[in-house]
Amino acid sequence: MSRELPDSIECHLPLNLNCSLEEEDALRRGGALPAPLPTQNPTKSFWTHGEPDCNPLAREGSDGDLTLDADVCIVGSGMTGVSCAYHLAQLARQSGSLGKLKVVILEARDFCRNGGHLTNQLWHRMDELVKTYGAEEALKARLIEYRTVTSIVDFVKANNWESAVDLVEGGHISLVFSKEELDATERDIKAAEVAGTPDLDKIEWVSAEDMDKASLSSS
């Protein structure tokens, strides 16, 4: 993270700033929002479209008639949907009381099209979460995310798939481009500290000057 921001940085960065703040404001306002259909030309993930057949499951179940009945119907084949199907299969295999479950996953685009980015930010949005739900519930929400990320990594390692999925465990970099984003980030980390969030001592702040040296970029 960069803690020192030049005043002119917003003038020549070709990207949208303060997106997280706008998203949080939209969520805070609430209200029913329509769910649009998938776009015709979505952004493609490097991990699933970097080379031909990079995702061998992409067209799985795309041919033939749509299944007419199921015991469980899962909408979406992202990490949540696929994890749900996996754990249901494990539970059915271990418990004789469930019998033989018929599970169907519905996906509007390629099957299992996860973007490859798996990060748990224990401090992210903590200021808003603490104000809305209290420190205890906010911490629970973040710890659920932490457990999810850890479980997926453990699952990959247990099956010796590190090389197959290009698993890289090297931390996470959050770029802060404006004074508003910097202030919001500092409030989040302060709220995380108050809530007793673990591992905050692992956060390292990097100055804009050091970032320029490391990336050969120019502020």
PDB file of C-alpha atoms in Angstrom:
ATOM      1  CA  MET A   1       0.000   0.000   0.000  1.00  0.00           C
ATOM      2  CA  SER A   2       1.147   3.505  -0.691  1.00  0.00           C
ATOM      3  CA  ARG A   3       0.796   5.996   2.123  1.00  0.00           C
ATOM      4  CA  GLU A   4       2.231   9.105   0.458  1.00  0.00           C
ATOM      5  CA  LEU A   5       0.258  10.432  -2.500  1.00  0.00           C
ATOM      6  CA  PRO A   6       1.312  13.302  -4.778  1.00  0.00           C
ATOM      7  CA  ASP A   7      -1.378  15.955  -5.227  1.00  0.00           C
ATOM      8  CA  SER A   8      -1.417  15.613  -9.018  1.00  0.00           C
ATOM      9  CA  ILE A   9      -1.797  11.848  -9.213  1.00  0.00           C
ATOM     10  CA  GLU A  10      -5.438  11.933 -10.316  1.00  0.00           C
ATOM     11  CA  CYS A  11      -4.624  14.073 -13.369  1.00  0.00           C
ATOM     12  CA  HIS A  12      -2.781  11.470 -15.398  1.00  0.00           C
ATOM     13  CA  LEU A  13      -3.917   8.004 -14.299  1.00  0.00           C
ATOM     14  CA  PRO A  14      -6.081   6.332 -16.999  1.00  0.00           C
ATOM     15  CA  LEU A  15      -8.341   4.462 -14.567  1.00  0.00           C
ATOM     16  CA  ASN A  16     -11.391   5.001 -12.422  1.00  0.00           C
ATOM     17  CA  LEU A  17     -10.655   6.076  -8.866  1.00  0.00           C
ATOM     18  CA  ASN A  18     -12.585   5.533  -5.642  1.00  0.00           C
ATOM     19  CA  CYS A  19     -14.552   2.605  -7.108  1.00  0.00           C
ATOM     20  CA  SER A  20     -14.714   0.812  -3.764  1.00  0.00           C
ATOM     21  CA  LEU A  21     -16.211   3.865  -2.084  1.00  0.00           C
ATOM     22  CA  GLU A  22     -18.893   4.128  -4.778  1.00  0.00           C
ATOM     23  CA  GLU A  23     -19.718   0.410  -4.508  1.00  0.00           C
ATOM     24  CA  GLU A  24     -20.035   0.649  -0.726  1.00  0.00           C
ATOM     25  CA  ASP A  25     -22.308   3.664  -1.081  1.00  0.00           C
ATOM     26  CA  ALA A  26     -24.560   1.762  -3.505  1.00  0.00           C
ATOM     27  CA  LEU A  27     -24.782  -1.189  -1.110  1.00  0.00           C
ATOM     28  CA  ARG A  28     -25.512   1.125   1.803  1.00  0.00           C
ATOM     29  CA  ARG A  29     -28.417   2.758  -0.076  1.00  0.00           C
ATOM     30  CA  GLY A  30     -29.893  -0.671  -0.723  1.00  0.00           C
ATOM     31  CA  GLY A  31     -33.043  -1.157  -2.738  1.00  0.00           C
ATOM     32  CA  ALA A  32     -33.938  -3.752  -5.347  1.00  0.00           C
ATOM     33  CA  LEU A  33     -31.593  -3.678  -8.321  1.00  0.00           C
ATOM     34  CA  PRO A  34     -32.279  -5.639 -11.530  1.00  0.00           C
ATOM     35  CA  ALA A  35     -29.935  -8.539 -12.299  1.00  0.00           C
ATOM     36  CA  PRO A  36     -28.805  -8.135 -15.921  1.00  0.00           C
ATOM     37  CA  LEU A  37     -28.036 -11.007 -18.262  1.00  0.00           C
ATOM     38  CA  PRO A  38     -24.354 -11.789 -18.936  1.00  0.00           C
ATOM     39  CA  THR A  39     -22.689  -9.383 -21.352  1.00  0.00           C
ATOM     40  CA  GLN A  40     -22.084 -10.546 -24.906  1.00  0.00           C
ATOM     41  CA  ASN A  41     -18.330  -9.958 -24.762  1.00  0.00           C
ATOM     42  CA  PRO A  42     -17.169 -10.394 -21.141  1.00  0.00           C
ATOM     43  CA  THR A  43     -13.597  -9.942 -19.977  1.00  0.00           C
ATOM     44  CA  LYS A  44     -11.763 -13.261 -20.193  1.00  0.00           C
ATOM     45  CA  SER A  45      -9.515 -14.490 -17.408  1.00  0.00           C
ATOM     46  CA  PHE A  46      -5.880 -15.239 -18.161  1.00  0.00           C
ATOM     47  CA  TRP A  47      -6.153 -18.405 -16.065  1.00  0.00           C
ATOM     48  CA  THR A  48      -9.037 -19.803 -18.112  1.00  0.00           C
ATOM     49  CA  HIS A  49      -8.310 -18.314 -21.555  1.00  0.00           C
ATOM     50  CA  GLY A  50      -4.522 -17.900 -21.581  1.00  0.00           C
ATOM     51  CA  GLU A  51      -4.147 -20.751 -24.054  1.00  0.00           C
ATOM     52  CA  PRO A  52      -6.405 -23.265 -25.857  1.00  0.00           C
ATOM     53  CA  ASP A  53      -8.054 -25.817 -23.560  1.00  0.00           C
ATOM     54  CA  CYS A  54      -6.705 -24.000 -20.509  1.00  0.00           C
ATOM     55  CA  ASN A  55     -10.028 -24.770 -18.822  1.00  0.00           C
ATOM     56  CA  PRO A  56     -10.914 -28.384 -19.748  1.00  0.00           C
ATOM     57  CA  LEU A  57     -14.324 -28.045 -18.078  1.00  0.00           C
ATOM     58  CA  ALA A  58     -15.361 -24.895 -19.952  1.00  0.00           C
ATOM     59  CA  ARG A  59     -18.012 -26.551 -22.146  1.00  0.00           C
ATOM     60  CA  GLU A  60     -18.951 -29.293 -19.690  1.00  0.00           C
ATOM     61  CA  GLY A  61     -22.702 -29.951 -19.860  1.00  0.00           C
ATOM     62  CA  SER A  62     -23.246 -27.381 -22.613  1.00  0.00           C
ATOM     63  CA  ASP A  63     -24.608 -29.873 -25.137  1.00  0.00           C
ATOM     64  CA  GLY A  64     -27.873 -31.779 -25.048  1.00  0.00           C
ATOM     65  CA  ASP A  65     -31.142 -31.094 -23.330  1.00  0.00           C
ATOM     66  CA  LEU A  66     -31.391 -29.134 -20.110  1.00  0.00           C
ATOM     67  CA  THR A  67     -31.928 -31.345 -17.068  1.00  0.00           C
ATOM     68  CA  LEU A  68     -35.596 -31.315 -16.108  1.00  0.00           C
ATOM     69  CA  ASP A  69     -35.362 -32.398 -12.482  1.00  0.00           C
ATOM     70  CA  ALA A  70     -32.881 -32.364  -9.604  1.00  0.00           C
ATOM     71  CA  ASP A  71     -32.735 -32.724  -5.849  1.00  0.00           C
ATOM     72  CA  VAL A  72     -30.456 -29.687  -5.624  1.00  0.00           C
ATOM     73  CA  CYS A  73     -30.052 -26.916  -8.179  1.00  0.00           C
ATOM     74  CA  ILE A  74     -26.983 -24.674  -7.837  1.00  0.00           C
ATOM     75  CA  VAL A  75     -26.990 -21.397  -9.768  1.00  0.00           C
ATOM     76  CA  GLY A  76     -23.510 -20.399 -10.897  1.00  0.00           C
ATOM     77  CA  SER A  77     -20.291 -22.398 -11.252  1.00  0.00           C
ATOM     78  CA  GLY A  78     -17.951 -19.981  -9.537  1.00  0.00           C
ATOM     79  CA  MET A  79     -16.012 -20.902  -6.419  1.00  0.00           C
ATOM     80  CA  THR A  80     -19.136 -20.843  -4.272  1.00  0.00           C
ATOM     81  CA  GLY A  81     -21.202 -23.006  -6.619  1.00  0.00           C
ATOM     82  CA  VAL A  82     -18.508 -25.570  -7.317  1.00  0.00           C
ATOM     83  CA  SER A  83     -17.563 -25.748  -3.628  1.00  0.00           C
ATOM     84  CA  CYS A  84     -21.206 -26.347  -2.747  1.00  0.00           C
ATOM     85  CA  ALA A  85     -21.428 -29.218  -5.250  1.00  0.00           C
ATOM     86  CA  TYR A  86     -18.174 -30.721  -3.999  1.00  0.00           C
ATOM     87  CA  HIS A  87     -19.175 -30.652  -0.343  1.00  0.00           C
ATOM     88  CA  LEU A  88     -22.616 -32.055  -1.155  1.00  0.00           C
ATOM     89  CA  ALA A  89     -20.954 -34.940  -2.988  1.00  0.00           C
ATOM     90  CA  GLN A  90     -18.622 -35.552  -0.046  1.00  0.00           C
ATOM     91  CA  LEU A  91     -21.511 -35.441   2.409  1.00  0.00           C
ATOM     92  CA  ALA A  92     -23.599 -37.823   0.317  1.00  0.00           C
ATOM     93  CA  ARG A  93     -20.682 -40.218   0.034  1.00  0.00           C
ATOM     94  CA  GLN A  94     -20.031 -40.204   3.781  1.00  0.00           C
ATOM     95  CA  SER A  95     -23.671 -40.326   4.923  1.00  0.00           C
ATOM     96  CA  GLY A  96     -25.948 -43.170   3.995  1.00  0.00           C
ATOM     97  CA  SER A  97     -29.010 -41.176   5.051  1.00  0.00           C
ATOM     98  CA  LEU A  98     -28.784 -38.786   2.083  1.00  0.00           C
ATOM     99  CA  GLY A  99     -29.103 -41.506  -0.497  1.00  0.00           C
ATOM    100  CA  LYS A 100     -28.172 -40.694  -4.077  1.00  0.00           C
ATOM    101  CA  LEU A 101     -28.475 -36.947  -4.660  1.00  0.00           C
ATOM    102  CA  LYS A 102     -29.027 -35.534  -8.131  1.00  0.00           C
ATOM    103  CA  VAL A 103     -27.221 -32.190  -8.202  1.00  0.00           C
ATOM    104  CA  VAL A 104     -27.346 -29.781 -11.158  1.00  0.00           C
ATOM    105  CA  ILE A 105     -25.251 -26.649 -11.665  1.00  0.00           C
ATOM    106  CA  LEU A 106     -26.629 -23.950 -13.964  1.00  0.00           C
ATOM    107  CA  GLU A 107     -24.123 -21.618 -15.629  1.00  0.00           C
ATOM    108  CA  ALA A 108     -24.835 -18.896 -18.187  1.00  0.00           C
ATOM    109  CA  ARG A 109     -21.312 -18.924 -19.601  1.00  0.00           C
ATOM    110  CA  ASP A 110     -18.302 -21.250 -19.429  1.00  0.00           C
ATOM    111  CA  PHE A 111     -18.375 -23.773 -16.615  1.00  0.00           C
ATOM    112  CA  CYS A 112     -16.061 -23.158 -13.667  1.00  0.00           C
ATOM    113  CA  ARG A 113     -14.866 -19.820 -15.013  1.00  0.00           C
ATOM    114  CA  ASN A 114     -13.114 -18.620 -11.864  1.00  0.00           C
ATOM    115  CA  GLY A 115     -10.737 -15.750 -12.439  1.00  0.00           C
ATOM    116  CA  GLY A 116      -7.848 -17.275 -10.528  1.00  0.00           C
ATOM    117  CA  HIS A 117      -7.633 -14.520  -7.918  1.00  0.00           C
ATOM    118  CA  LEU A 118      -7.992 -15.772  -4.351  1.00  0.00           C
ATOM    119  CA  THR A 119      -7.376 -13.227  -1.612  1.00  0.00           C
ATOM    120  CA  ASN A 120      -8.634 -12.697   1.896  1.00  0.00           C
ATOM    121  CA  GLN A 121      -8.376  -9.097   3.075  1.00  0.00           C
ATOM    122  CA  LEU A 122      -9.237  -9.229   6.748  1.00  0.00           C
ATOM    123  CA  TRP A 123      -9.418  -5.441   6.963  1.00  0.00           C
ATOM    124  CA  HIS A 124     -11.390  -4.750   3.779  1.00  0.00           C
ATOM    125  CA  ARG A 125     -14.580  -2.684   4.374  1.00  0.00           C
ATOM    126  CA  MET A 126     -14.222  -3.204   8.135  1.00  0.00           C
ATOM    127  CA  ASP A 127     -15.123   0.391   8.954  1.00  0.00           C
ATOM    128  CA  GLU A 128     -18.504   0.065   7.236  1.00  0.00           C
ATOM    129  CA  LEU A 129     -19.100  -3.462   8.573  1.00  0.00           C
ATOM    130  CA  VAL A 130     -18.376  -2.453  12.164  1.00  0.00           C
ATOM    131  CA  LYS A 131     -20.655   0.586  11.924  1.00  0.00           C
ATOM    132  CA  THR A 132     -23.464  -1.477  10.398  1.00  0.00           C
ATOM    133  CA  TYR A 133     -23.263  -4.780  12.284  1.00  0.00           C
ATOM    134  CA  GLY A 134     -20.928  -4.207  15.238  1.00  0.00           C
ATOM    135  CA  ALA A 135     -17.351  -5.364  15.767  1.00  0.00           C
ATOM    136  CA  GLU A 136     -18.193  -8.968  16.670  1.00  0.00           C
ATOM    137  CA  GLU A 137     -20.342  -9.671  13.588  1.00  0.00           C
ATOM    138  CA  ALA A 138     -17.943  -7.794  11.305  1.00  0.00           C
ATOM    139  CA  LEU A 139     -15.062  -9.943  12.518  1.00  0.00           C
ATOM    140  CA  LYS A 140     -17.100 -13.117  11.949  1.00  0.00           C
ATOM    141  CA  ALA A 141     -17.709 -12.079   8.334  1.00  0.00           C
ATOM    142  CA  ARG A 142     -14.024 -11.524   7.686  1.00  0.00           C
ATOM    143  CA  LEU A 143     -13.029 -14.790   9.392  1.00  0.00           C
ATOM    144  CA  ILE A 144     -15.469 -16.717   7.181  1.00  0.00           C
ATOM    145  CA  GLU A 145     -13.644 -15.298   4.169  1.00  0.00           C
ATOM    146  CA  TYR A 146     -10.300 -16.247   5.710  1.00  0.00           C
ATOM    147  CA  ARG A 147     -11.486 -19.801   6.295  1.00  0.00           C
ATOM    148  CA  THR A 148     -12.778 -20.073   2.726  1.00  0.00           C
ATOM    149  CA  VAL A 149      -9.467 -19.016   1.196  1.00  0.00           C
ATOM    150  CA  THR A 150      -7.488 -21.283   3.518  1.00  0.00           C
ATOM    151  CA  SER A 151      -9.775 -24.248   2.797  1.00  0.00           C
ATOM    152  CA  ILE A 152      -9.396 -23.878  -0.967  1.00  0.00           C
ATOM    153  CA  VAL A 153      -5.605 -23.678  -0.743  1.00  0.00           C
ATOM    154  CA  ASP A 154      -5.549 -26.727   1.560  1.00  0.00           C
ATOM    155  CA  PHE A 155      -7.811 -28.575  -0.908  1.00  0.00           C
ATOM    156  CA  VAL A 156      -5.443 -27.833  -3.797  1.00  0.00           C
ATOM    157  CA  LYS A 157      -2.422 -28.989  -1.796  1.00  0.00           C
ATOM    158  CA  ALA A 158      -4.148 -32.144  -0.535  1.00  0.00           C
ATOM    159  CA  ASN A 159      -4.701 -33.204  -4.153  1.00  0.00           C
ATOM    160  CA  ASN A 160      -1.210 -32.128  -5.310  1.00  0.00           C
ATOM    161  CA  TRP A 161      -2.679 -29.655  -7.807  1.00  0.00           C
ATOM    162  CA  GLU A 162      -0.335 -26.735  -7.064  1.00  0.00           C
ATOM    163  CA  SER A 163       1.345 -26.950 -10.463  1.00  0.00           C
ATOM    164  CA  ALA A 164      -1.858 -27.741 -12.368  1.00  0.00           C
ATOM    165  CA  VAL A 165      -3.616 -24.609 -11.106  1.00  0.00           C
ATOM    166  CA  ASP A 166      -0.489 -22.403 -10.934  1.00  0.00           C
ATOM    167  CA  LEU A 167      -0.895 -21.846  -7.201  1.00  0.00           C
ATOM    168  CA  VAL A 168       1.161 -18.854  -6.070  1.00  0.00           C
ATOM    169  CA  GLU A 169       1.225 -17.838  -2.410  1.00  0.00           C
ATOM    170  CA  GLY A 170       2.879 -14.469  -2.325  1.00  0.00           C
ATOM    171  CA  GLY A 171       0.641 -12.079  -0.484  1.00  0.00           C
ATOM    172  CA  HIS A 172      -1.481  -9.326  -1.985  1.00  0.00           C
ATOM    173  CA  ILE A 173      -0.875  -5.739  -3.100  1.00  0.00           C
ATOM    174  CA  SER A 174      -3.619  -3.122  -2.750  1.00  0.00           C
ATOM    175  CA  LEU A 175      -2.979   0.045  -4.751  1.00  0.00           C
ATOM    176  CA  VAL A 176      -4.253   3.314  -3.301  1.00  0.00           C
ATOM    177  CA  PHE A 177      -4.533   6.116  -5.855  1.00  0.00           C
ATOM    178  CA  SER A 178      -6.349   8.963  -4.157  1.00  0.00           C
ATOM    179  CA  LYS A 179      -6.576  10.733  -0.813  1.00  0.00           C
ATOM    180  CA  GLU A 180     -10.156   9.439  -0.401  1.00  0.00           C
ATOM    181  CA  GLU A 181      -9.061   5.836  -0.919  1.00  0.00           C
ATOM    182  CA  LEU A 182      -6.128   6.285   1.446  1.00  0.00           C
ATOM    183  CA  ASP A 183      -8.364   7.709   4.180  1.00  0.00           C
ATOM    184  CA  ALA A 184     -10.904   4.897   3.709  1.00  0.00           C
ATOM    185  CA  THR A 185      -8.174   2.245   3.887  1.00  0.00           C
ATOM    186  CA  GLU A 186      -6.766   3.697   7.099  1.00  0.00           C
ATOM    187  CA  ARG A 187     -10.277   3.769   8.640  1.00  0.00           C
ATOM    188  CA  ASP A 188     -10.774   0.120   7.646  1.00  0.00           C
ATOM    189  CA  ILE A 189      -7.522  -0.981   9.241  1.00  0.00           C
ATOM    190  CA  LYS A 190      -8.253   1.011  12.402  1.00  0.00           C
ATOM    191  CA  ALA A 191     -11.695  -0.624  12.658  1.00  0.00           C
ATOM    192  CA  ALA A 192     -10.084  -4.031  12.096  1.00  0.00           C
ATOM    193  CA  GLU A 193      -7.684  -3.374  14.964  1.00  0.00           C
ATOM    194  CA  VAL A 194     -10.541  -2.418  17.288  1.00  0.00           C
ATOM    195  CA  ALA A 195     -12.449  -5.578  16.306  1.00  0.00           C
ATOM    196  CA  GLY A 196      -9.428  -7.757  17.142  1.00  0.00           C
ATOM    197  CA  THR A 197      -8.733  -8.909  13.587  1.00  0.00           C
ATOM    198  CA  PRO A 198      -5.692 -11.239  13.450  1.00  0.00           C
ATOM    199  CA  ASP A 199      -2.591 -10.931  11.236  1.00  0.00           C
ATOM    200  CA  LEU A 200      -2.779  -7.140  10.856  1.00  0.00           C
ATOM    201  CA  ASP A 201       0.894  -7.002  11.811  1.00  0.00           C
ATOM    202  CA  LYS A 202       1.642  -8.549   8.407  1.00  0.00           C
ATOM    203  CA  ILE A 203       0.413  -5.439   6.568  1.00  0.00           C
ATOM    204  CA  GLU A 204       3.288  -3.474   5.077  1.00  0.00           C
ATOM    205  CA  TRP A 205       2.844   0.114   3.922  1.00  0.00           C
ATOM    206  CA  VAL A 206       4.922   1.093   0.885  1.00  0.00           C
ATOM    207  CA  SER A 207       5.483   4.733  -0.001  1.00  0.00           C
ATOM    208  CA  ALA A 208       4.788   6.129  -3.471  1.00  0.00           C
ATOM    209  CA  GLU A 209       8.514   6.770  -3.869  1.00  0.00           C
ATOM    210  CA  ASP A 210       9.422   3.172  -3.085  1.00  0.00           C
ATOM    211  CA  MET A 211       6.711   1.921  -5.456  1.00  0.00           C
ATOM    212  CA  ASP A 212       8.153   4.053  -8.241  1.00  0.00           C
ATOM    213  CA  LYS A 213      11.599   2.570  -7.636  1.00  0.00           C
ATOM    214  CA  ALA A 214      10.328  -0.993  -7.513  1.00  0.00           C
ATOM    215  CA  SER A 215       8.071  -0.782 -10.567  1.00  0.00           C
ATOM    216  CA  LEU A 216      10.077   1.739 -12.604  1.00  0.00           C
ATOM    217  CA  SER A 217       6.834   3.677 -12.878  1.00  0.00           C
ATOM    218  CA  SER A 218       6.312   7.387 -12.554  1.00  0.00           C
ATOM    219  CA  SER A 219       3.750   9.034 -10.288  1.00  0.00           C
TER     220      SER A 219
END
